[in-house]
Coordinates of C-alpha atoms and ligand atoms in Angstrom, one line a residue:
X7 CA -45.9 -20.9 -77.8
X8 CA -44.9 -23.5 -75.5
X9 CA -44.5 -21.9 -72.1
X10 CA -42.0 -24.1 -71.3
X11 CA -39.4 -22.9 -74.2
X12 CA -36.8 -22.3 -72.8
X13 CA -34.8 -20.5 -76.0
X14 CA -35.0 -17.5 -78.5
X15 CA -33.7 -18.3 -81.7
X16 CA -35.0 -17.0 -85.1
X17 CA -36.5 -20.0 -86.7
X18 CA -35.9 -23.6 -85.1
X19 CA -36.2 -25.8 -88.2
X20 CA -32.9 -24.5 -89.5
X21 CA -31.7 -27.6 -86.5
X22 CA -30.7 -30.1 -89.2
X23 CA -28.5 -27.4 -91.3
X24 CA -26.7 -26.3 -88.3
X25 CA -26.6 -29.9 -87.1
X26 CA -25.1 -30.5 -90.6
X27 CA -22.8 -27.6 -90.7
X28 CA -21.8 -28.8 -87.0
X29 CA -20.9 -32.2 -88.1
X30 CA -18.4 -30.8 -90.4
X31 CA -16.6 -28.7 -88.1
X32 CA -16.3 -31.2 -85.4
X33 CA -13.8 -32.9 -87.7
X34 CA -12.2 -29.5 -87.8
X35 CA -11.8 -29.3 -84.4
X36 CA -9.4 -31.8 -83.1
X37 CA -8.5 -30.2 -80.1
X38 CA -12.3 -30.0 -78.4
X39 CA -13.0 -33.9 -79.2
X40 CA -9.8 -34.9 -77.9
X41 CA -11.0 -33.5 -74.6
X42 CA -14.4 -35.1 -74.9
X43 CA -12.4 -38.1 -75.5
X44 CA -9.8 -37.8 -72.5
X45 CA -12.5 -36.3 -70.0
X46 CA -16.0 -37.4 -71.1
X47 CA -16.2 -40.4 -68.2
X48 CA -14.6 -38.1 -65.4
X49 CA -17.1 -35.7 -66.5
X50 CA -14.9 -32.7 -64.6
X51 CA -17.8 -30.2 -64.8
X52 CA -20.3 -31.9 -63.1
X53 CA -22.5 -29.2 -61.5
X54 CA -20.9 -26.4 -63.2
X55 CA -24.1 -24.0 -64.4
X56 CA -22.3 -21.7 -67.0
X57 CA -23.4 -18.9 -68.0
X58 CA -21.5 -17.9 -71.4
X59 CA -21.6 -15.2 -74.0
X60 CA -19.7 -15.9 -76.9
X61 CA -20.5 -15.4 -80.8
X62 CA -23.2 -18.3 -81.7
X63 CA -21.7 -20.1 -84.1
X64 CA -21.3 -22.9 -85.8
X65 CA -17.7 -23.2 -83.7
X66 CA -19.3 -22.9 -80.8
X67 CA -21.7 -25.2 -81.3
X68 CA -18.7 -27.8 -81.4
X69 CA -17.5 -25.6 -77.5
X70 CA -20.9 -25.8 -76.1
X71 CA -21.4 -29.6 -76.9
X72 CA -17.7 -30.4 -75.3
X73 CA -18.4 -28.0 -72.1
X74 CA -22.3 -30.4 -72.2
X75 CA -20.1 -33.8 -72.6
X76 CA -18.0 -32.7 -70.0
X77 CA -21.2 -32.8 -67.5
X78 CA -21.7 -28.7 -67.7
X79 CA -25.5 -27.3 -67.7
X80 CA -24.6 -23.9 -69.6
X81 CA -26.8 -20.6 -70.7
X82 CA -25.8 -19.4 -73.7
X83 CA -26.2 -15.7 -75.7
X84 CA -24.5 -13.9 -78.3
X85 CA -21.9 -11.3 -77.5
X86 CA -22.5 -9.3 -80.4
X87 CA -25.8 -8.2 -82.4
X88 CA -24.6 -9.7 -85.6
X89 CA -22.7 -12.5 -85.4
X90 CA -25.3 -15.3 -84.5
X91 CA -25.9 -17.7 -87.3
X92 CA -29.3 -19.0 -86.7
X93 CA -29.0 -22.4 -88.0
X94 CA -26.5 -23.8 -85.2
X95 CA -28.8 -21.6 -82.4
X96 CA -31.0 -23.9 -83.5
X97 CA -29.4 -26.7 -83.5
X98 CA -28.6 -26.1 -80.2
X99 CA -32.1 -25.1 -78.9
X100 CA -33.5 -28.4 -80.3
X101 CA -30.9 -30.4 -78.3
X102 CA -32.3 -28.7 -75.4
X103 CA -29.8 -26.0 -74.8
X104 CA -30.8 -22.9 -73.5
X105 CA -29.6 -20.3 -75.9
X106 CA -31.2 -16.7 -76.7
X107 CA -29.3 -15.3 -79.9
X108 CA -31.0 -14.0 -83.3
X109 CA -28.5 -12.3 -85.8
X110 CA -29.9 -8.6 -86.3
X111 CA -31.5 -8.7 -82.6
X112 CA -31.9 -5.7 -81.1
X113 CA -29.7 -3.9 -79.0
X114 CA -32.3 -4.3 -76.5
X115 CA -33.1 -7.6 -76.8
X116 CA -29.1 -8.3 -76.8
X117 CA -29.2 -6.7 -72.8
X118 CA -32.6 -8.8 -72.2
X119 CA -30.7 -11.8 -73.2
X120 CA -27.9 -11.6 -71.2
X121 CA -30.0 -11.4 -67.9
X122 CA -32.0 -14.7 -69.8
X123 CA -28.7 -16.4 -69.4
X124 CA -28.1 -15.4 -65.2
X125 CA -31.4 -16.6 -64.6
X126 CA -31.2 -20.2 -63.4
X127 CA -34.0 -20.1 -60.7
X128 CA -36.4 -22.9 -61.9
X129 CA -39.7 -23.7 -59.8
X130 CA -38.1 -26.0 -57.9
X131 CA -35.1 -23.8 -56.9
X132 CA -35.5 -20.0 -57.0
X133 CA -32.0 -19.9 -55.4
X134 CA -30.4 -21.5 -58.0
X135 CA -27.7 -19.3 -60.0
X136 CA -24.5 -19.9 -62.3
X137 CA -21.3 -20.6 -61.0
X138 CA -19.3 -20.4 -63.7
X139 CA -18.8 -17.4 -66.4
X140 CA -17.6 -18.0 -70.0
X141 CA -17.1 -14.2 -71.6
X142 CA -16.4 -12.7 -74.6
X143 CA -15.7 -9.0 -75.0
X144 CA -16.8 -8.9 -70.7
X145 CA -20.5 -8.0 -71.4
X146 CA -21.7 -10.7 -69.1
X147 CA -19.2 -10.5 -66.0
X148 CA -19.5 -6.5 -66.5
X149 CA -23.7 -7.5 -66.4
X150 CA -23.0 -9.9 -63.2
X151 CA -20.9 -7.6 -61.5
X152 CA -22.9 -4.1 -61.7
X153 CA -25.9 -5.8 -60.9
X154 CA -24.4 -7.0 -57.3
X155 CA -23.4 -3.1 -57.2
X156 CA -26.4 -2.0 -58.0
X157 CA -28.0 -4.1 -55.5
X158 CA -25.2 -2.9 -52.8
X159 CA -26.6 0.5 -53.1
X160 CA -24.7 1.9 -55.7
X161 CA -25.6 4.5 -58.5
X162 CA -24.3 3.3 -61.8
X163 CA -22.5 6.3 -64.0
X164 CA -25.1 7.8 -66.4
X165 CA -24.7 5.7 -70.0
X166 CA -22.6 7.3 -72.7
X167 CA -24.4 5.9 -75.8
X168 CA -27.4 3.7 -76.9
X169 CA -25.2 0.6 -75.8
X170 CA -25.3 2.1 -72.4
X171 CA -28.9 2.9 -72.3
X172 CA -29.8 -0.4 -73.0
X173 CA -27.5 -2.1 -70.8
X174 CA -28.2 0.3 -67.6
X175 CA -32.0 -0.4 -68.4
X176 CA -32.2 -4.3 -68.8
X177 CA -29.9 -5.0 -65.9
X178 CA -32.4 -2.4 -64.1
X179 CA -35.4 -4.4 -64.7
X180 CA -33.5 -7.7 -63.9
X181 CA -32.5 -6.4 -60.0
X182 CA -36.3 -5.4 -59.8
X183 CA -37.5 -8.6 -61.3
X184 CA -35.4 -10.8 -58.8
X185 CA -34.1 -8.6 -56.2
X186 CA -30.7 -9.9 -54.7
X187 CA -30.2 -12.6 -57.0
X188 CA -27.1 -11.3 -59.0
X189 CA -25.3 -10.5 -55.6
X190 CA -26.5 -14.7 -55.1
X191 CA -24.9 -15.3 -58.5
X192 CA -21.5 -13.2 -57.9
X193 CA -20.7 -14.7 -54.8
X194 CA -22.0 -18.6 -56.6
X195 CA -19.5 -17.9 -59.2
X196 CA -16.4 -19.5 -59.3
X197 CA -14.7 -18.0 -61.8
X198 CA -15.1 -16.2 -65.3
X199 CA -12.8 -17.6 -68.5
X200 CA -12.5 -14.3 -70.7
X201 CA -11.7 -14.9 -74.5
X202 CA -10.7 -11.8 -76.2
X203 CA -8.5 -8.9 -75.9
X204 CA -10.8 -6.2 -75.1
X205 CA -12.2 -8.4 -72.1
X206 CA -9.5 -9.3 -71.0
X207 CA -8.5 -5.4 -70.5
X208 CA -11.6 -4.7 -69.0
X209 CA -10.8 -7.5 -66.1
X210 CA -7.5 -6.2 -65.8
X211 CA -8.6 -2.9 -64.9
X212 CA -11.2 -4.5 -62.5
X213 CA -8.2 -6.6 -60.8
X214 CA -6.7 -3.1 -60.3
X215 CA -9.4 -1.3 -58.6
X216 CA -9.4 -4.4 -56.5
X217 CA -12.6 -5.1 -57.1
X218 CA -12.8 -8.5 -58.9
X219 CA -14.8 -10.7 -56.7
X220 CA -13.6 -14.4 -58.1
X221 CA -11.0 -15.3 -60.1
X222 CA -10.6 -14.6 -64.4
X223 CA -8.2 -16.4 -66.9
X224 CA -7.1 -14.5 -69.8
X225 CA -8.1 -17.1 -72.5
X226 CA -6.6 -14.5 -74.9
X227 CA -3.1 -14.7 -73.7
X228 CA -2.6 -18.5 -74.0
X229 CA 0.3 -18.7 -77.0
X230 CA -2.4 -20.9 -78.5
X231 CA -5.2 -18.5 -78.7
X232 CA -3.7 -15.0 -79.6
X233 CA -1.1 -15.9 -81.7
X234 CA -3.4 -17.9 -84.2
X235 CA -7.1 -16.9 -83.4
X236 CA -6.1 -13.0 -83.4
X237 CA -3.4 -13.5 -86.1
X238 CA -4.3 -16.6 -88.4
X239 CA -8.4 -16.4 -88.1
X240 CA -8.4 -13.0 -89.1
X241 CA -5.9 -13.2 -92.0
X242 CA -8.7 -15.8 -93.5
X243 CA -11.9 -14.2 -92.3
X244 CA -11.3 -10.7 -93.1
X245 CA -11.3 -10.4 -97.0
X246 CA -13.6 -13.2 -96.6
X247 CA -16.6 -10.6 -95.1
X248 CA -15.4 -7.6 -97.1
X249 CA -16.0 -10.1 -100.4
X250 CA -19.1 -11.2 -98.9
X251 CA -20.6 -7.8 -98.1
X252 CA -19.0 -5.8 -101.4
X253 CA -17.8 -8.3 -104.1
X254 CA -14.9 -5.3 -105.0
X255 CA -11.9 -6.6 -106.8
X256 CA -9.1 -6.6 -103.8
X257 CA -6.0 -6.6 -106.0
X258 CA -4.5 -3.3 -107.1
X259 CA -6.4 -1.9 -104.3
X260 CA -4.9 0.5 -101.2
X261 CA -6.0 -0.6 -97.7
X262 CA -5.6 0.9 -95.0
X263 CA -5.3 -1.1 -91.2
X264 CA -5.7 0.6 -87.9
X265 CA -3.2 -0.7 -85.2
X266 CA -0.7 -4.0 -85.7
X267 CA -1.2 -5.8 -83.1
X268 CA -2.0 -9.9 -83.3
X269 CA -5.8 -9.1 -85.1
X270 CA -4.2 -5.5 -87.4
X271 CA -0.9 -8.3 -88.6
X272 CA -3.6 -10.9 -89.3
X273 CA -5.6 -8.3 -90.8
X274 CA -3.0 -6.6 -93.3
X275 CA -1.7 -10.0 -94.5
X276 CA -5.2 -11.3 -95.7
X277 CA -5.5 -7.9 -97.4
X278 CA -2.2 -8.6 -98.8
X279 CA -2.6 -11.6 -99.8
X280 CA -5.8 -10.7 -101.7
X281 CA -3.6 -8.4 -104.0
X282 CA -4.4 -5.0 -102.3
X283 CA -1.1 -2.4 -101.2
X284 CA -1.9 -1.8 -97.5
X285 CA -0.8 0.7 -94.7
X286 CA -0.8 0.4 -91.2
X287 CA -1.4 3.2 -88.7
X288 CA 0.1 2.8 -84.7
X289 CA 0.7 4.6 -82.2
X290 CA 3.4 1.8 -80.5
X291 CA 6.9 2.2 -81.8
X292 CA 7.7 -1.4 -82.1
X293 CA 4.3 -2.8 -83.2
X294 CA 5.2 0.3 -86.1
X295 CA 8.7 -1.0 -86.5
X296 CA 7.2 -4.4 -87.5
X297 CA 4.7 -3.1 -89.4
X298 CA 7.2 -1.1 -91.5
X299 CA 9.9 -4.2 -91.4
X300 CA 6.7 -6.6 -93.0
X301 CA 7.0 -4.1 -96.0
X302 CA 3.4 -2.1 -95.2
X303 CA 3.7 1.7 -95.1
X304 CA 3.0 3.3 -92.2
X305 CA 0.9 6.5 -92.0
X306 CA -1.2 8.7 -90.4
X307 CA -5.0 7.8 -90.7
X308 CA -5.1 11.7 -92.1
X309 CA -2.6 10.6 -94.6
X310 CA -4.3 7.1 -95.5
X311 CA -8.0 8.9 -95.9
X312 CA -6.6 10.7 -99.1
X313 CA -5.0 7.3 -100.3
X314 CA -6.9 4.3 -99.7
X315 CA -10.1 2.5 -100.8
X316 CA -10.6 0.3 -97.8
X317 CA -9.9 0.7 -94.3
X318 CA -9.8 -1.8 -91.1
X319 CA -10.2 -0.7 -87.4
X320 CA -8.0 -3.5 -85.4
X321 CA -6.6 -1.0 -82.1
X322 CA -9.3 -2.4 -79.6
X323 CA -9.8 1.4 -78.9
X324 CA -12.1 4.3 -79.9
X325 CA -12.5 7.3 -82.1
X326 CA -9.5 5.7 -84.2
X327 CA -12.0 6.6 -87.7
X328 CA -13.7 10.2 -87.3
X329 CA -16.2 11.3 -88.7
X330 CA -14.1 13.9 -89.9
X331 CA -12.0 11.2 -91.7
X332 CA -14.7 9.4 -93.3
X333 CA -15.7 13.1 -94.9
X334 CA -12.0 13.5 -96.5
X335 CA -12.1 10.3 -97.8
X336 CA -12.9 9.0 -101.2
X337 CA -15.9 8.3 -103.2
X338 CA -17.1 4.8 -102.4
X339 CA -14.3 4.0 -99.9
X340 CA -15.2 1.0 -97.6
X341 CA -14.9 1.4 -93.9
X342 CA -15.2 -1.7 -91.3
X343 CA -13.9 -2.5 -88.1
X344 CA -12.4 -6.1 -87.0
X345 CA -12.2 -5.0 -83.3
X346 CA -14.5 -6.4 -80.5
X347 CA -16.8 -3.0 -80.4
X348 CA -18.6 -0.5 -82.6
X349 CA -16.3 2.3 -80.9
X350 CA -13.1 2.6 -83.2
X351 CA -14.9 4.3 -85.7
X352 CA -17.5 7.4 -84.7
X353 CA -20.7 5.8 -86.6
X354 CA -23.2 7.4 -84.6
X355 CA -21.9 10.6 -85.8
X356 CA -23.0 9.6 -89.1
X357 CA -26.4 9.1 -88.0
X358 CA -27.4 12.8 -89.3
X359 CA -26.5 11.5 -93.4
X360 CA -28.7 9.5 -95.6
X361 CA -28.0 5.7 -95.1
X362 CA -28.8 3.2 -97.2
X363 CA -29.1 -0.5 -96.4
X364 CA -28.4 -1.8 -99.7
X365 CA -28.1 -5.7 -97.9
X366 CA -28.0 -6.6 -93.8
X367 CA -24.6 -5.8 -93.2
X368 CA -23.8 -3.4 -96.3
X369 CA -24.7 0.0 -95.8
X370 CA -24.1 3.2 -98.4
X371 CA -23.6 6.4 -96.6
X372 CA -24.0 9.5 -98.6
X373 CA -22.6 12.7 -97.4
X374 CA -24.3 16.5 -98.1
X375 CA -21.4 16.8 -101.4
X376 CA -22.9 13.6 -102.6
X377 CA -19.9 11.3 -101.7
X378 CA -20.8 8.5 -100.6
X379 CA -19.0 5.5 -98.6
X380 CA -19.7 1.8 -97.9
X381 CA -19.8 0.8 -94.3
X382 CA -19.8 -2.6 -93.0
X383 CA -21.6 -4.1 -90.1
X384 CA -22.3 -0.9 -89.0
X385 CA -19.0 -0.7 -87.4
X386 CA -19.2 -4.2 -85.9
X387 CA -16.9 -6.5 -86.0
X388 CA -17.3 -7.6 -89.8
X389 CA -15.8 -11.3 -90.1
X390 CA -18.8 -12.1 -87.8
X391 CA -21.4 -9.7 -89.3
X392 CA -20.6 -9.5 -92.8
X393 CA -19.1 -13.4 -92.7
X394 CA -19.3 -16.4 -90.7
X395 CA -16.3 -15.6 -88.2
X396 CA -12.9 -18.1 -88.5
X397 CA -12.7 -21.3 -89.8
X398 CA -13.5 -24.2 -87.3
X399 CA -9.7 -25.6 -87.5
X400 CA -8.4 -22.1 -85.8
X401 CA -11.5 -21.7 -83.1
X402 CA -10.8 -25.2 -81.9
X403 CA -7.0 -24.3 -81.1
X404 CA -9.0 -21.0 -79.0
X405 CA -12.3 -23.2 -77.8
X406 CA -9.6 -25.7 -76.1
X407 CA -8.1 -23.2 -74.1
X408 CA -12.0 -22.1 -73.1
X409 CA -12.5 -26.0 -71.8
X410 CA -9.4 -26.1 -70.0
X411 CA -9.5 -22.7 -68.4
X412 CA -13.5 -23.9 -67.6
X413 CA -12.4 -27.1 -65.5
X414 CA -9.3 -25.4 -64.1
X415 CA -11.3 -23.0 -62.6
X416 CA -14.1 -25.3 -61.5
X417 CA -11.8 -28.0 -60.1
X418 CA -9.5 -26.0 -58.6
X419 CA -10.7 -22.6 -57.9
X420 CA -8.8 -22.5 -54.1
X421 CA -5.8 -22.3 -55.7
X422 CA -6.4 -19.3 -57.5
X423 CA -6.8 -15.9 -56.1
X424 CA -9.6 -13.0 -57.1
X425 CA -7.2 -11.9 -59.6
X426 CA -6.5 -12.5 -63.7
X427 CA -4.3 -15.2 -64.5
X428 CA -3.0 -17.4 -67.7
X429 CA -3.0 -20.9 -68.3
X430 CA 0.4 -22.8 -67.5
X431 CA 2.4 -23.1 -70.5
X432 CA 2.3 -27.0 -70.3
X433 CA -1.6 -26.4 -71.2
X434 CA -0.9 -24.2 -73.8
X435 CA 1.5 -26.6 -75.2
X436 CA -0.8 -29.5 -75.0
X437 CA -3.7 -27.5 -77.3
X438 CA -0.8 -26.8 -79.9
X439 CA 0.5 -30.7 -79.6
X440 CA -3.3 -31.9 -80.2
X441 CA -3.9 -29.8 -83.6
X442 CA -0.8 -31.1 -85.5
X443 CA -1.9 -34.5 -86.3
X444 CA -4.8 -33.2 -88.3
X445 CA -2.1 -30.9 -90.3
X446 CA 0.2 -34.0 -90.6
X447 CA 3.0 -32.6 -88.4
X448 CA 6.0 -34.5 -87.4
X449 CA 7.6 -33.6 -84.4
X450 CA 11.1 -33.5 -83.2
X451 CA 11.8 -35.2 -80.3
X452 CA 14.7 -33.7 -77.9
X453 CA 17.5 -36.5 -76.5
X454 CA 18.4 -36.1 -72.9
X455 CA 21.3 -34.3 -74.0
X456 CA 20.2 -31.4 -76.3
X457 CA 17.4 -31.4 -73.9
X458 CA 19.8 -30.4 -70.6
X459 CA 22.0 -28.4 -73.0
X460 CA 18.8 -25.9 -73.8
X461 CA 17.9 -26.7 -69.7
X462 CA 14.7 -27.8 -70.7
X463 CA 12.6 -30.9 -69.6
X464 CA 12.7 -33.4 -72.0
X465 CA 9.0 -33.6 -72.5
X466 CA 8.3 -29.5 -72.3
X467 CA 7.5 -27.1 -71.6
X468 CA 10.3 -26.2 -74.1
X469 CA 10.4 -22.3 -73.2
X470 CA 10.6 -20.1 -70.7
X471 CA 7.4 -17.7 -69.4
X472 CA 9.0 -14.9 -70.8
X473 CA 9.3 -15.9 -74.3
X474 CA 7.4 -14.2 -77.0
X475 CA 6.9 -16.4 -80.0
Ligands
NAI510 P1 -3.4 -5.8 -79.7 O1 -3.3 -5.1 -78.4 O2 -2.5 -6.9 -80.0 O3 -3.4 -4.8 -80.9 C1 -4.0 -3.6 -80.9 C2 -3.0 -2.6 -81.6 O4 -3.6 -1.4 -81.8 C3 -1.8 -2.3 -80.7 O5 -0.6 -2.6 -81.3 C4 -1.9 -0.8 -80.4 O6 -0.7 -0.2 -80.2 C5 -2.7 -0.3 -81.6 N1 -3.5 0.9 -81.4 C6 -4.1 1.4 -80.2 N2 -4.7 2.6 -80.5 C7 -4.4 2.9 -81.7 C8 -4.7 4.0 -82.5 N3 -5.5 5.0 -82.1 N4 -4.3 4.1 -83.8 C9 -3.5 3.0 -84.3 N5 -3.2 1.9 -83.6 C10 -3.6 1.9 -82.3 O7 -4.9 -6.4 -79.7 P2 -5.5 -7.5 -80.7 O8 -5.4 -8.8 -80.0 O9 -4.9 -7.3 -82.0 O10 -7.1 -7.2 -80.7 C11 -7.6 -6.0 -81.3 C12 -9.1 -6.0 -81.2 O11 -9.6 -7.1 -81.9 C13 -9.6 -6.2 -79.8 O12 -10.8 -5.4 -79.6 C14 -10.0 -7.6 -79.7 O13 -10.9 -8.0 -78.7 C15 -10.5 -7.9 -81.1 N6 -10.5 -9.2 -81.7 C16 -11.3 -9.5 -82.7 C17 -11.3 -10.7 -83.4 C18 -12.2 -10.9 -84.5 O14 -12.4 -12.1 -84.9 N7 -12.9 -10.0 -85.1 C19 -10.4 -11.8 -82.9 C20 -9.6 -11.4 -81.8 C21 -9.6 -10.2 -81.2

């Protein structure tokens, strides 16, 4: 091998599919080549070295080339095990892109990876670290920001599960590769731009114990993101990966959704849609009151186990399918989670039953009584394992809000404190405003008048912080 190479990536001749495949999806993706149009001479991240874990996709292919034509150097790795699709890693790697993802790769070689993508010493520079931090799910700021603990003297708590191990071991081997150099990196860093819910929970709780050492914006909060990501992606992508990985007939079928929150609503109207009756678990009054008001029965998951043929994790929280459940529930039910980890249903305790891999991403588990269930991505998060993630149109209106929240942090990084932070609504508005040309949208302008009788500006934003959409 070249010693030289710079990459992992399964198989780099698959460049001209994913350069292909990438073509397409740029013209999916207004809002990212507007802002290689309206920024590509200022070139706003100049020097910004990014370090970014996010699903390697054919979507963020389209993200990785705007942050690159903005003037950013990035690193780039996959934030889950599954959800790299090899032929845009390597279309990336052959444009000279540092990126280290394999769909299937080890849970080791996951951990390995994410230290690949702090390490910007070059012969030249040993010194030289990221500055920037583009997250998904937190793995690479929680990486970052142990490390500089570690190297502070502190013991880190012993790991809960394989996940754990493999973490606690490769960020280990990093401190004792380079001594000092993620406590360099921390304090390099200018700021982290998280992009999903259970990420942005994890910085919240790290603002709270104070101990967030640069400033975070919650990519998952902007209107844009959220409300259309969380909600519209996953109303196309889910049936899409339970089709892919099972080929069962979805109409006439009883479904079963964990939590309705922007990803369980997104997730119980694709099922819908597909034909299948669905239920909805909660535990939040409201997000149950709109569940029920949508026309979905709400249930226990001890009531929906004796009813349903397909279930979907969407809480962002653990133990939410038991092992226990899966045992009372019926022959040849399908289980899956659409949340950001493996937790939120008990798969390890399955480990002890005969599994069979009947495809990557399709497993049949058989129980002792000879039941037997079909689980999908292992408990991943199946639109990425079992599919190829949401549509490009949808990941633009997210992979905007990425770009901006990138150069506002970058540019202006003074004005923000070490704490977790949104993007104005005026920004949010602006990502909206560039994806409705594409969908042939006519807007409605406001006259001075109606505009001071509502009390807004004439030009937006049009609604106050506080409202909910
Ligand atoms: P959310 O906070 O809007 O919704 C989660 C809902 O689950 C809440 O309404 C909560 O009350 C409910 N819940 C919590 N514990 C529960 C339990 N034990 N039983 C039943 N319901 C419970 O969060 P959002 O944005 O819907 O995200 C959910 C998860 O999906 C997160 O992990 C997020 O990171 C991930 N996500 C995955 C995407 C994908 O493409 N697969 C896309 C966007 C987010």
């Amino acid at each position: 091998a070249d010693a030289k190479q710079d990459y992992i990536v399964k198989d780099i001749s698959l460049a001209e599919y994913g350069r292909d495949e990438i073509a397409i999806a740029e013209t999916e993706m207004p809002g990212l080549m507007a802002l290689r149009e309206e920024y590509g001479e200022a070139q706003p991240l100049k020097g910004a070295r990014i370090t970014g874990s996010l699903h390697m996709t054919i979507q963020t292919a389209v993200l990785i080339e705007t942050l690159t034509a903005l003037g950013a150097d990035v690193r780039w790795a996959t934030c889950n095990i599954y959800s790299t699709q090899d032929h845009a890693a390597a279309a990336m790697a052959a444009n000279g892109v540092p990126v280290f993802a394999v769909k299937g790769e080890s849970l080791a070689d996951y951990w390995d990876y994410v230290g690949k993508i702090f390490d910007w010493s070059s012969d030249d520079d040993a010194d030289r670290t990221a500055n920037m931090i583009l997250d998904d799910g937190g793995d690479a700021t929680m990486f970052a920001l142990w490390g500089a603990r570690i190297e502070a003297g502190e013991e880190m708590p012993a790991p809960q599960n394989a996940e754990e191990i493999e973490m606690q071991r490769a960020l280990k081997a990093f401190v004792k590769a380079k001594p000092g150099y993620l406590t360099k990196s921390v304090k390099a860093i200018k700021g982290v731009s998280e992009e999903t819910t259970t990420g942005v929970m994890r910085l919240y709780q790290i603002a709270k114990q104070g101990k967030l050492p640069f400033p975070a914006i919650n990519v998952n909060d902007s209107v844009t993101k959220s409300k259309f990501d969380n909600l519209y992606g996953c109303k196309e992508s889910l049936v899409d990966a339970i089709r892919r990985a099972t080929d069962v007939m979805l109409a006439g079928k009883v479904a079963c959704v964990a939590g309705y929150g922007d990803v369980g609503k997104g997730s119980a109207a694709s099922l819908r849609d597909g034909g299948a009756r669905v239920m909805v678990t909660e535990i939040d009054p409201i997000c149950a009151l709109q569940a029920a008001m949508d026309g979905f029965e709400v249930v226990t998951m001890e009531e929906a186990v004796k009813r349903c043929d397909i279930f979907v994790t969407a809480t962002g929280n653990e133990d939410v399918i038991t092992a226990e459940h899966m045992k009372a529930m019926k022959h040849m039910a399908i289980v899956c989670n659409i949340g950001h980890f493996d937790s939120e249903i008990q798969i390890s305790a399955l480990d002890n039953y005969t599994w069979k891999e009947i495809k990557p991403g399709t497993d049949l588990v058989t129980f002792p009584d000879d039941k037997s269930i079909l689980v999908l991505a292992k408990g991943r998060l199946v639109n990425l394992g079992c599919a190829t993630g949401h549509p490009s149109f949808v990941m633009s209106s997210s992979f905007t809000n990425q770009t901006l929240a990138q150069i506002e942090l970058f540019t202006k990084a003074d004005d923000y404190k070490n704490d977790v932070y949104v993007l104005p609504k005026h920004l949010d508005e602006k990502v909206a405003a560039l994806h409705l040309e594409k969908l042939g949208v006519t807007l409605t302008q406001l006259s001075q008048k109606q505009a001071d009788y509502i009390g807004v500006p004439q030009q937006g934003p049009f609604k106050p912080d506080h409202y909910r959409y």
